[in-house]
Short mmCIF file of C-alpha atoms in Angstrom, two decimals:
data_model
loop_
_atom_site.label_atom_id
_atom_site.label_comp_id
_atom_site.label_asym_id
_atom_site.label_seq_id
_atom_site.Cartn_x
_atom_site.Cartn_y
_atom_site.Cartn_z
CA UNK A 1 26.02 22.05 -68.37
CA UNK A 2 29.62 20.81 -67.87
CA UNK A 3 31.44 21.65 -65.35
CA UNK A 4 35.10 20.78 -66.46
CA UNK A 5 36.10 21.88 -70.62
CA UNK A 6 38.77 20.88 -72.00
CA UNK A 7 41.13 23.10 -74.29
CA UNK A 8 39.53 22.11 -77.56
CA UNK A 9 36.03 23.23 -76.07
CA UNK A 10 35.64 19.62 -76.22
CA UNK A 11 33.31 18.57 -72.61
CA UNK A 12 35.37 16.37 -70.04
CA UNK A 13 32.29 13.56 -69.99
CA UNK A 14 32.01 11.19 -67.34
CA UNK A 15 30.12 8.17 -67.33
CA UNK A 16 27.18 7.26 -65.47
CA UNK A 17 27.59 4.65 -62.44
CA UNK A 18 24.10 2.67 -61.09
CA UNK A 19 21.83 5.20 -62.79
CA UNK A 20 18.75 3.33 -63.80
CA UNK A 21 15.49 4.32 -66.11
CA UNK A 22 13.72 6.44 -63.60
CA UNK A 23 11.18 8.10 -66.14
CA UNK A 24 9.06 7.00 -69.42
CA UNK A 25 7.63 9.13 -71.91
CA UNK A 26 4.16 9.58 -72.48
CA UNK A 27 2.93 7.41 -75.38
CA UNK A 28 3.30 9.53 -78.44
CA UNK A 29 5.90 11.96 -77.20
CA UNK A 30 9.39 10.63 -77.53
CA UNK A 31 11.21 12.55 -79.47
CA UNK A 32 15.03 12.37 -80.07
CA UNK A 33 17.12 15.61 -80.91
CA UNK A 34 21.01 15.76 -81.39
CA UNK A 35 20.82 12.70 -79.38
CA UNK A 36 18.76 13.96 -76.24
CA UNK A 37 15.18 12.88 -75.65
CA UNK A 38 12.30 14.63 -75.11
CA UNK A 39 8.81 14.05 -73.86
CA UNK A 40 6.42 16.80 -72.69
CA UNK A 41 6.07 20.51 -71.97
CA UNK A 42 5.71 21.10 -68.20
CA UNK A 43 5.07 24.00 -65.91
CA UNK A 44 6.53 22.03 -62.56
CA UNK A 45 9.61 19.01 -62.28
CA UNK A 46 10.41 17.85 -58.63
CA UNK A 47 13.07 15.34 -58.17
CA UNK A 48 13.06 13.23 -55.26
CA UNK A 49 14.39 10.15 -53.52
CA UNK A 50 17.92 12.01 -52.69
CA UNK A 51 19.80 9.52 -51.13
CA UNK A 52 21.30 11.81 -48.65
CA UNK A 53 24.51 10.42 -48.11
CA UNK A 54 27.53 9.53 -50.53
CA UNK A 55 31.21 11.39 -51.11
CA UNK A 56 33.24 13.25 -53.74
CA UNK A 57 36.93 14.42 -53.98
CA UNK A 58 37.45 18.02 -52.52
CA UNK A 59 40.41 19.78 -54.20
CA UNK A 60 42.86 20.66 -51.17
CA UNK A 61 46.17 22.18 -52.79
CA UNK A 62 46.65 23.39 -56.30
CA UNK A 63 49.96 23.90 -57.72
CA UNK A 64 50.32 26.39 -60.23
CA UNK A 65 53.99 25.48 -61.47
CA UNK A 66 53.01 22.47 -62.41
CA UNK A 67 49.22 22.12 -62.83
CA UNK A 68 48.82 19.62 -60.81
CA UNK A 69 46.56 19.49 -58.11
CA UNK A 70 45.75 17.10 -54.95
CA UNK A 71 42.49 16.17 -53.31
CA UNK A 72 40.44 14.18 -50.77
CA UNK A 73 37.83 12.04 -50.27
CA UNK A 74 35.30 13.82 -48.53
CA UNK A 75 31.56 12.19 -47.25
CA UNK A 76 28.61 13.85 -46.95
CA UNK A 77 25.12 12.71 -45.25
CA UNK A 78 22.07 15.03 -44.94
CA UNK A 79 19.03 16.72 -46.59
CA UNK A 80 19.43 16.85 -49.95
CA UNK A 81 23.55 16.44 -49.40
CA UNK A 82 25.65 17.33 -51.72
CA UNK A 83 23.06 20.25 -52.68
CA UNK A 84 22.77 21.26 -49.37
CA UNK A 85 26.43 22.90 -49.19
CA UNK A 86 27.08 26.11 -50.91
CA UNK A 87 25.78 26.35 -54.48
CA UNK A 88 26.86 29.11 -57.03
CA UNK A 89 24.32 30.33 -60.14
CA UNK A 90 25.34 30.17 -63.38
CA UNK A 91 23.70 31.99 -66.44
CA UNK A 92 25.16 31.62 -70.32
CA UNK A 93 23.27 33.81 -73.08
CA UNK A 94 21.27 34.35 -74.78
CA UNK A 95 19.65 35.05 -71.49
CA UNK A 96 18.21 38.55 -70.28
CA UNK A 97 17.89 38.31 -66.52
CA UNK A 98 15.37 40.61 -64.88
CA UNK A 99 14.95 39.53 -61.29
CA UNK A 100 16.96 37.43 -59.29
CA UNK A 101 16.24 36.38 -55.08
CA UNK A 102 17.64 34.17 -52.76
CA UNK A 103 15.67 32.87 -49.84
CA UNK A 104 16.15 31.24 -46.60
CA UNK A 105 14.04 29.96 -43.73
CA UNK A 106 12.82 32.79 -41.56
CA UNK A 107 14.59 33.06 -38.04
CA UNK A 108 12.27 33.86 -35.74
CA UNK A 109 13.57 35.92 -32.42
CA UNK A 110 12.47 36.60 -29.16
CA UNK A 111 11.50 39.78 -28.10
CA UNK A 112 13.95 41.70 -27.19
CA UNK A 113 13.84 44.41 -23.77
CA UNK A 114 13.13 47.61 -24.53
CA UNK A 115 16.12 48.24 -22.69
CA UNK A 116 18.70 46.09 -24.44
CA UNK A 117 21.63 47.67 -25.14
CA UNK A 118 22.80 49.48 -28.26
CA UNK A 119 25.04 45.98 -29.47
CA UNK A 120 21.75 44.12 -28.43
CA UNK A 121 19.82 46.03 -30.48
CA UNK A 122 21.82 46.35 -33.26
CA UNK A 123 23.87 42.49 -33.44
CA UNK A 124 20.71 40.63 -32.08
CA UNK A 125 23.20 39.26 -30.03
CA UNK A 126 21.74 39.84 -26.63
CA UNK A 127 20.09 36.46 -24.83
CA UNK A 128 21.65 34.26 -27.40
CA UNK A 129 22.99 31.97 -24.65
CA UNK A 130 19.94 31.20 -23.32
CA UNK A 131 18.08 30.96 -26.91
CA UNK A 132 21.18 28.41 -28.11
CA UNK A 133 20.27 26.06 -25.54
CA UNK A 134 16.14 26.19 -25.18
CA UNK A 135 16.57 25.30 -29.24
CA UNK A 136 19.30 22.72 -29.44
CA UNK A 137 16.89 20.82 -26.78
CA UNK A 138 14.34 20.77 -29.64
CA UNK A 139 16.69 18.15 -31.84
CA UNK A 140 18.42 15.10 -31.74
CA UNK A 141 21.80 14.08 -31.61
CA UNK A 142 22.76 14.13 -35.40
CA UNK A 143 19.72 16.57 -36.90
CA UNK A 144 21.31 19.79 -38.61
CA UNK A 145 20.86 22.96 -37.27
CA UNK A 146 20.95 26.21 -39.46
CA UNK A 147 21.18 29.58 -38.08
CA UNK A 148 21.35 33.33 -39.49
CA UNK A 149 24.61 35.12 -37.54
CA UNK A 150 25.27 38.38 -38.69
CA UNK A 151 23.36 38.36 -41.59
CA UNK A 152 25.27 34.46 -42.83
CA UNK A 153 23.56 31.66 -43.07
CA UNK A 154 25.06 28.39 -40.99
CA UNK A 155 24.31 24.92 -40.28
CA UNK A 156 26.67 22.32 -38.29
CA UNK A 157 25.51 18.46 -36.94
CA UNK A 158 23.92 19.13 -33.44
CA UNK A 159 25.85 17.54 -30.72
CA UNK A 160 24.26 18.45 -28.07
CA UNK A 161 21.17 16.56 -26.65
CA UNK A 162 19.58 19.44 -24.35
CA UNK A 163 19.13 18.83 -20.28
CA UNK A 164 19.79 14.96 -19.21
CA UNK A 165 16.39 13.52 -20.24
CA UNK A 166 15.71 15.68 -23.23
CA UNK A 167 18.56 13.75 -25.74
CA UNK A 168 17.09 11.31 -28.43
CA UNK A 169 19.81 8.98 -30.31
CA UNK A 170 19.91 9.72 -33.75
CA UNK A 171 20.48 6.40 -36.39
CA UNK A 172 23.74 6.94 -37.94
CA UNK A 173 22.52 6.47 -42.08
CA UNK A 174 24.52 3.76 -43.44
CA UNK A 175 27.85 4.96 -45.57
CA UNK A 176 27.14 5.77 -49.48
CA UNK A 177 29.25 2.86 -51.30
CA UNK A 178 29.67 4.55 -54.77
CA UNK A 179 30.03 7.59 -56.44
CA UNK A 180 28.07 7.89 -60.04
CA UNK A 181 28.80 10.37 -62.75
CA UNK A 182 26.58 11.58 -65.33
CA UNK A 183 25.33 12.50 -69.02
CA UNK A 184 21.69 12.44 -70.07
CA UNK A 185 20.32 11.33 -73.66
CA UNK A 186 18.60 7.80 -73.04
CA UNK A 187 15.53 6.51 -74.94
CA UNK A 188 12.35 7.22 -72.40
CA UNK A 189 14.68 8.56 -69.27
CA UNK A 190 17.49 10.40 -68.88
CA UNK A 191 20.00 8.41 -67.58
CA UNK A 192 22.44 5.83 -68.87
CA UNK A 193 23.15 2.59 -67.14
CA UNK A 194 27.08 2.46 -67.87
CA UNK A 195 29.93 3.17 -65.36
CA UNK A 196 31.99 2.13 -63.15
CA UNK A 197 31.58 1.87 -59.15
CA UNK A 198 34.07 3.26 -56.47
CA UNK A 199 34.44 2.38 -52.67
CA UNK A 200 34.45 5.59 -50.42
CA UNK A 201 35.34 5.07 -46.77
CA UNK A 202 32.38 5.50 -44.25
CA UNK A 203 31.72 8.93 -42.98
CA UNK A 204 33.76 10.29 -39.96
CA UNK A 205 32.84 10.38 -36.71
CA UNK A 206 31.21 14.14 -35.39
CA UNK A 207 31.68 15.26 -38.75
CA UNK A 208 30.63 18.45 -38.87
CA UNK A 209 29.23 20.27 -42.57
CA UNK A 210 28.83 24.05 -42.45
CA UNK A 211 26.77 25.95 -45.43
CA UNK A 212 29.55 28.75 -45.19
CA UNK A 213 32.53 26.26 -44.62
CA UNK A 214 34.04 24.60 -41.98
CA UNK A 215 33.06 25.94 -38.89
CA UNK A 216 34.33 24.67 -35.14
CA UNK A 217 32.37 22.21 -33.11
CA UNK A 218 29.24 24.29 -31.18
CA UNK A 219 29.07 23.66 -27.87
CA UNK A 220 25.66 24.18 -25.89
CA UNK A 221 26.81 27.74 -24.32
CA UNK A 222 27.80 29.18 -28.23
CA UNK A 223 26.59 32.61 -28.57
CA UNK A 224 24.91 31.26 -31.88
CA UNK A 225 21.17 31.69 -32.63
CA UNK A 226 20.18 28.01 -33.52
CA UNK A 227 17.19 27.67 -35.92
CA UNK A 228 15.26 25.17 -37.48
CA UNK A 229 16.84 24.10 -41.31
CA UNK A 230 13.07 24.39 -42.40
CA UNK A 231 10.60 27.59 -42.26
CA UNK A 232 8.95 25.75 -39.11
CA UNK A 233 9.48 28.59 -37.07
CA UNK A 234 7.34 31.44 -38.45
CA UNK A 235 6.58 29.94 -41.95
CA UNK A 236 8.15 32.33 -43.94
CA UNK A 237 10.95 33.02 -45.79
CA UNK A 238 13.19 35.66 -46.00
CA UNK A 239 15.24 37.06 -48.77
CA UNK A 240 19.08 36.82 -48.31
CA UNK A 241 20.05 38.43 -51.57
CA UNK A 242 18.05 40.78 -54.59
CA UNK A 243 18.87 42.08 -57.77
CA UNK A 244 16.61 43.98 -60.20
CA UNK A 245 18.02 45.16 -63.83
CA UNK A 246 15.61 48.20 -64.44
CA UNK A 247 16.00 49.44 -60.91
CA UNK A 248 19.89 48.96 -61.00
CA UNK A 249 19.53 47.17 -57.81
CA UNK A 250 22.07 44.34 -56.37
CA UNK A 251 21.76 43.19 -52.88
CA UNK A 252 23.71 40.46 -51.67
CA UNK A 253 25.17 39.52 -55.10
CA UNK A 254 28.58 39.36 -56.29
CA UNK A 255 28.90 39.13 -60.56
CA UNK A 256 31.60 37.18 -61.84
CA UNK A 257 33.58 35.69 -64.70
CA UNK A 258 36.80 33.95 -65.47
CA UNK A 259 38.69 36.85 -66.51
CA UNK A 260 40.97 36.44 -63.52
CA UNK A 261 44.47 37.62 -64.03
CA UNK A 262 43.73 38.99 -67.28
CA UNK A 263 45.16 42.92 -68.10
CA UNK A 264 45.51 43.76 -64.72
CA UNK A 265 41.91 42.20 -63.89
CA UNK A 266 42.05 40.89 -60.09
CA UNK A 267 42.34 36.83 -60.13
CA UNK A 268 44.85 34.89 -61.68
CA UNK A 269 45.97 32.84 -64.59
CA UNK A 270 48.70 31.23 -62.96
CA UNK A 271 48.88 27.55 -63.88
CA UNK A 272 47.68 28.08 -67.32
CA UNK A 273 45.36 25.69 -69.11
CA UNK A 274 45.22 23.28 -66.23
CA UNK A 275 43.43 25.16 -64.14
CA UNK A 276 41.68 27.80 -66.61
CA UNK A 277 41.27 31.49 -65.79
CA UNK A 278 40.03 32.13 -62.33
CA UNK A 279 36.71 33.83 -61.20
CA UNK A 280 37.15 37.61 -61.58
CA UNK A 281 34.86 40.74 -60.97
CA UNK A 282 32.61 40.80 -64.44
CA UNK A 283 31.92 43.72 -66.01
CA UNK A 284 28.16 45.18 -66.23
CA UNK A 285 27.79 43.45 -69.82
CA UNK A 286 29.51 40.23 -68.65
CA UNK A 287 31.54 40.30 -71.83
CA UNK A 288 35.18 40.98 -69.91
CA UNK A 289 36.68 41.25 -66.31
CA UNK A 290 36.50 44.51 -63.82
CA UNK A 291 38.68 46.23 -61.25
CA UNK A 292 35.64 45.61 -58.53
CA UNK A 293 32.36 44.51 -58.70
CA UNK A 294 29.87 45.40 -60.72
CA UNK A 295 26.15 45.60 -61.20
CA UNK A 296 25.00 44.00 -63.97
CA UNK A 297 23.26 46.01 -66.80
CA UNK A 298 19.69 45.67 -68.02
CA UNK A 299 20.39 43.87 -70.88
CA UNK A 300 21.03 40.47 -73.01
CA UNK A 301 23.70 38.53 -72.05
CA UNK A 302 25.41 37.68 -75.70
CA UNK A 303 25.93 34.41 -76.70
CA UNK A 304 28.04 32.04 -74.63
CA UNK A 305 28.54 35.24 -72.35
CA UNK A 306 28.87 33.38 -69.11
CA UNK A 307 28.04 34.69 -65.46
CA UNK A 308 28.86 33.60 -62.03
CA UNK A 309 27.14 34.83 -59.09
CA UNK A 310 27.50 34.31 -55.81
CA UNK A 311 27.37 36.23 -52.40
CA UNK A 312 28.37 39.43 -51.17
CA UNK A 313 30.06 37.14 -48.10
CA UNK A 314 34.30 37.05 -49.04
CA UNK A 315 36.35 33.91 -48.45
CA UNK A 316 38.93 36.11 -47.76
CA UNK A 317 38.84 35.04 -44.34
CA UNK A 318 39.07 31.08 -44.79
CA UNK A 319 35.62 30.37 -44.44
CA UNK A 320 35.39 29.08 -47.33
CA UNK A 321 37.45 26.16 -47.11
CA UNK A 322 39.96 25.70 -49.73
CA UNK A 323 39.81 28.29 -52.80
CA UNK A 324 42.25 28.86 -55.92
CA UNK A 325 45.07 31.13 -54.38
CA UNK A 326 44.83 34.23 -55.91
CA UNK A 327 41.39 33.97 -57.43
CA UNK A 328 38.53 36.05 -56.38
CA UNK A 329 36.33 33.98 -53.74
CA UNK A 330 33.43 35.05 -52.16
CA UNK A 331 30.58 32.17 -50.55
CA UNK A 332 27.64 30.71 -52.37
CA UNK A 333 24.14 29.72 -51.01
CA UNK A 334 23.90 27.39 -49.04
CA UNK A 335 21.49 25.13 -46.88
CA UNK A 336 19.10 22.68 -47.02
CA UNK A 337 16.20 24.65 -47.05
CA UNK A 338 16.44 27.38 -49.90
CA UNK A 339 15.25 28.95 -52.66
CA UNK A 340 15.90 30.69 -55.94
CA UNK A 341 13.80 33.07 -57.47
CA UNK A 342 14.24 34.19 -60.97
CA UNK A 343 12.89 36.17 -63.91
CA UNK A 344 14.19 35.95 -67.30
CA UNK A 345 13.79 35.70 -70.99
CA UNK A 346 16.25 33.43 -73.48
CA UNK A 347 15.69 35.02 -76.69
CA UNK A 348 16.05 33.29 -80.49
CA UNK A 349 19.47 34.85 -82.17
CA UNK A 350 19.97 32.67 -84.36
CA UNK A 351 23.98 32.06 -83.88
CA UNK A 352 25.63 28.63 -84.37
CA UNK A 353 28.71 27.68 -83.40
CA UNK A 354 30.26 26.66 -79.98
CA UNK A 355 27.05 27.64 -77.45
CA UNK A 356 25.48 30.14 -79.79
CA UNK A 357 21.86 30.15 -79.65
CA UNK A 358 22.26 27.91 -76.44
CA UNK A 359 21.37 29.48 -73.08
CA UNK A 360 21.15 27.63 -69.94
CA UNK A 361 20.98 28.61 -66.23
CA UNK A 362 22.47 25.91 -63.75
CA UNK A 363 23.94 25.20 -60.03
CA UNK A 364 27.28 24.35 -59.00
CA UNK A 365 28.48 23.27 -55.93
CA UNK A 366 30.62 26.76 -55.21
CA UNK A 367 33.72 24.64 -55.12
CA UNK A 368 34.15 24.15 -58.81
CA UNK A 369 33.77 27.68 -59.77
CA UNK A 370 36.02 28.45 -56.50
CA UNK A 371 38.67 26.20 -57.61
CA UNK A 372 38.92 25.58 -61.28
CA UNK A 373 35.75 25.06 -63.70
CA UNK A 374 37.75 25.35 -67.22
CA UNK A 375 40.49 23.55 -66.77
CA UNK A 376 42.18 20.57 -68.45
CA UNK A 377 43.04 19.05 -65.18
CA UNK A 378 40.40 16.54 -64.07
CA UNK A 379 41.88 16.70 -60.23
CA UNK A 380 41.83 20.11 -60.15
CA UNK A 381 37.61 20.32 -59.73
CA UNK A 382 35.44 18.06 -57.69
CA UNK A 383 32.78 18.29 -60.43
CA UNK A 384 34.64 15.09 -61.94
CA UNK A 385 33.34 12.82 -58.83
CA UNK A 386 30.02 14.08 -58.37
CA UNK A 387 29.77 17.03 -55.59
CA UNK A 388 27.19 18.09 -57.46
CA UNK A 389 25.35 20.33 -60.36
CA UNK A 390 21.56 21.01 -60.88
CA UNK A 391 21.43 21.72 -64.50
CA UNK A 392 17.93 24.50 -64.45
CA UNK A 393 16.68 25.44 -67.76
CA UNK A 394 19.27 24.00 -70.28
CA UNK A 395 19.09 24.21 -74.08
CA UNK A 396 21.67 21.57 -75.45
CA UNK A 397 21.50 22.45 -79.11
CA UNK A 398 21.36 25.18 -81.60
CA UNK A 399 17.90 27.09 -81.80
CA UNK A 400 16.31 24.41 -79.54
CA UNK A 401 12.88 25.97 -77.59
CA UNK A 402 12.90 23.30 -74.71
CA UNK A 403 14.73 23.65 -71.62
CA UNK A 404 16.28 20.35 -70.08
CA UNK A 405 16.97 20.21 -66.45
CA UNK A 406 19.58 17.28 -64.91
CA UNK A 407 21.51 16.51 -61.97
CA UNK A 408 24.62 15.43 -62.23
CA UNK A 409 25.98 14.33 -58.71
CA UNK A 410 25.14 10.93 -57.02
CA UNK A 411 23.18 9.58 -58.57
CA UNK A 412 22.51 11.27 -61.26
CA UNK A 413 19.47 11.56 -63.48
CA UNK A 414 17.47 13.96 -65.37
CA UNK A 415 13.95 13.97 -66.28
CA UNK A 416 13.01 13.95 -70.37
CA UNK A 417 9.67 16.52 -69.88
CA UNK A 418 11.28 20.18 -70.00
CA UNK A 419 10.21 23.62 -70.15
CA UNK A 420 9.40 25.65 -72.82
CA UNK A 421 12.07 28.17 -73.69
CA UNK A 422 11.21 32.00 -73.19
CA UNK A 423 11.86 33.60 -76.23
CA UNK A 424 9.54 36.55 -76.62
CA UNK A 425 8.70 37.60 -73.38
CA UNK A 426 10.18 36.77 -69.73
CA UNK A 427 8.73 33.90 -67.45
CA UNK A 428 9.27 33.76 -63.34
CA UNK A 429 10.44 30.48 -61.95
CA UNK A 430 11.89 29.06 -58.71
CA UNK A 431 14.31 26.32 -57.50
CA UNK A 432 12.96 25.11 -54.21
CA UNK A 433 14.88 22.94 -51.95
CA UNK A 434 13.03 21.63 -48.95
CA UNK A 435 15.42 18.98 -46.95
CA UNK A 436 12.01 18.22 -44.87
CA UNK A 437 10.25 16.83 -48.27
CA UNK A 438 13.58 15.88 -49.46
CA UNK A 439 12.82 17.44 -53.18
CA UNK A 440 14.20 19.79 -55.10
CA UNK A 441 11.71 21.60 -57.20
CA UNK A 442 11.63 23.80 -60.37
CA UNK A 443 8.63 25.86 -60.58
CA UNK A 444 7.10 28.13 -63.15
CA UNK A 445 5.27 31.19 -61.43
CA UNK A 446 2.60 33.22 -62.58
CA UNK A 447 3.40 36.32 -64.12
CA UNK A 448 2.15 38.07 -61.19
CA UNK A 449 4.74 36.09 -58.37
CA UNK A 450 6.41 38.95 -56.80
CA UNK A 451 10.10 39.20 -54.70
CA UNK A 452 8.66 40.34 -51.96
CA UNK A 453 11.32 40.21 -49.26
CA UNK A 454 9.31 37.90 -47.12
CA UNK A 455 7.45 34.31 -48.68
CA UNK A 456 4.55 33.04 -46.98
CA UNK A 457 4.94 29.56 -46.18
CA UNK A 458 2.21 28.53 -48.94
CA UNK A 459 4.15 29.75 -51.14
CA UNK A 460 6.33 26.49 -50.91
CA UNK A 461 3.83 24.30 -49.38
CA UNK A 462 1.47 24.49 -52.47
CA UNK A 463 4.24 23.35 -54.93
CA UNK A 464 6.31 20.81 -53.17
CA UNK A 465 3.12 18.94 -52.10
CA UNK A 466 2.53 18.27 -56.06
CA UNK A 467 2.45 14.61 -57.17
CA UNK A 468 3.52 15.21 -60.36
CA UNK A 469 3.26 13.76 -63.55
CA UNK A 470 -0.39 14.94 -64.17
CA UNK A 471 0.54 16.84 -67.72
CA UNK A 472 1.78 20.33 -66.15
CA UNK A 473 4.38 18.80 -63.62
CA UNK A 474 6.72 16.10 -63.48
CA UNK A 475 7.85 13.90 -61.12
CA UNK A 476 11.42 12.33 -61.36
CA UNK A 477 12.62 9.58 -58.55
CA UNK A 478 16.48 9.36 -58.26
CA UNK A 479 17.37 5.89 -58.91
CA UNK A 480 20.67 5.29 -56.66
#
């Protein structure tokens, strides 16, 4: 899925920098549609061998007046970076979306006095001093620490190394020296071998990364619950966000669609094709924008119907970081340790032109879809230098029953087995990102996988542990 169109519906394509073959079909099933290649039917793809460190251009100022826009070179390092920051989900019709959940690694608390006060009780605020400190001691300089405050998920580089004695010196990880862009379609892998590099700068000192933006420096007496960024705590993992069609239900969720500025829609249009409409409230059929937010109906997303979704959390108070002025902005999912839980069907209709009969549900980094995803303007997104995409179930042509999945960020690569499409019935899958394994896993579930609001930790542990590439799974190595 692109992230950038152009005015003619033509896809701003960007090659591929130091991708190498990373995966071979079986012998027997190549097979070469539209100019994509296929290989097997799976149940399971895990990609691994994230480099973890690397940089992309963040948009910082966009002028509408003249549709031009300015950015910076940002570098990341961590689990499973740039997927690790906020990520929005994106779903384009045919689709008919049932269940959606968002997980995160359970906190787990002390127990609280039976006497704690009524802002103790009700913030979990109360011994959070003391709690900070005891857990910081637990890492090393450099390790990133997540934490749920107020019901938002964090995570910032810890800093501090616990009592003198306790402190371990973290390696710095050597600075990522190119940024590679991506299109799949190769004979026997997914990934081309053309490009171009570019030199980033190293990474800043005490740079600091937050899931739900920029966030100050933490010092070791923050009232701020510090928890492990892995389910290493309890084990489980809790549900941040639900939404279930037949029951009307939406926790956690915000609908959108670029319909911003559009017959008194909230958002804006202002600088025009450059930048594309801006994310707006969608209605409950996704077909137009809305005054507020809506719940989205139990029913078929139409053909090239296009959703957004991202929190219930608003940017309206710069947490964000940098968002289109004027556009509805509210913050994405973020973490290294995370998961996506879905149900859905992707009926045959049997349209053709631009994305009919072609649904596909994907990851953004929230930034694009924050800043501009449909505009002309290459400078106005920082999809164009790789902050990052995880293309889910994709079906690139016409009537097509396989699913592709690809990454697009650095490097990029996608693997050539895919899923089979769900046309007559609906299928339950997960996207599980563990920055301890350092995978990122797609997972179909049996029919009987509920969205329970707590996960047992087998339920990731039994998947992520897969080698792969045993005829129901795949395995797919990033090749930097």
């Amino acid at each position: 899925m692109r992230g950038l169109i152009a005015a003619a519906g033509t896809a701003f394509i960007l090659a591929i920098a130091g991708s190498a073959a990373a995966q071979a079909c079986a012998a027997g099933t190549a097979k070469e549609i539209n100019g994509n290649w296929y290989c097997s039917a799976v149940k399971a793809i895990t990609y691994s061998n994230f480099p973890g460190t690397g940089s992309y251009k963040k948009v910082t100022q966009m002028n509408a007046s003249s549709g031009q826009c300015t950015q910076q070179r940002y570098t990341y390092s961590g689990s499973l970076s740039p997927l690790n920051e906020e990520l929005s989900l994106h779903i384009r019709g045919p689709t008919w979306v049932k269940q959606l959940a968002v997980y995160v690694p359970t906190v787990s608390y002390p127990k609280r006095s039976n006497t704690a006060g009524f802002h103790g009780r009700r913030h979990g605020h109360q011994h959070l001093h003391q709690l900070r400190a005891r857990e910081a001691a637990k890492r090393g300089v450099g390790d990133v620490v997540s934490a749920t405050i107020d019901g938002q998920l964090v995570s910032w580089t810890n800093v501090y190394a616990g009592p003198a004695g306790l402190g371990t010196a973290t390696p710095v990880a050597k600075p990522f020296t190119s940024v590679p862009e991506m299109e799949p379609g190769a004979p026997l892998a997914s990934a081309s071998t053309i490009g171009t590099k570019i030199q980033v700068p190293p990474d800043p000192p005490n740079s600091i990364t937050s899931t739900l933006g920029q966030i100050p420096q933490h010092s070791p007496s923050s009232s701020t619950v510090a928890a492990e960024g892995s389910s290493k705590e309890s084990g489980t993992w809790s549900r941040q966000a639900y939404y279930n069609a037949a029951g009307g239900v939406s926790d956690g969720f915000t609908f959108l669609n670029h319909y911003g500025g559009s017959s008194g829609i909230p958002g804006t249009a202002d600088g025009g094709e450059s930048f594309g409409a801006s994310l707006s409230y969608a209605s409950s059929d996704g077909t137009c924008g809305a005054a507020s937010a809506q719940i989205l109906s139990d029913a078929m997303l139409q053909d090239n119907v296009e959703l957004t979704v991202l929190s219930d959390k608003s940017c309206d108070d710069g947490s964000c970081g940098y968002t289109r002025p004027g556009g509805v902005a509210y913050h994405g999912f973020g973490g290294d340790h995370k998961i996506f839980l879905m149900e859905f069907s992707m009926p045959f209709t049997g349209q053709r032109g631009f994305n009919g009969d072609m649904p596909a549900i994907w990851l953004h980094n929230a930034q694009i879809p924050l800043t501009s995803q449909y505009g002309t303007n290459p400078d106005c997104s920082c999809w164009t230098t790789g902050c990052g995409e995880f293309d889910i179930f994709e079906v690139l042509d016409s009537g097509n029953f396989r699913c592709k999945s690809t990454l697009h960020m650095a490097p990029a690569g996608g693997s050539s087995d895919y899923f089979n499409r769900p046309t007559e019935g609906t299928i339950k899958a997960a996207v599980i990102f563990t920055g301890s394994n350092e995978v990122a896993h797609i997972q179909i579930l049996d029919d009987g996988q509920g969205f329970d609001e707590v996960l047992d930790a087998g339920f990731v542990e039994g998947f992520t542990s897969q080698e792969g590439n045993d005829g129901n799974s795949s395995l797919f190595v990033l090749s930097p």
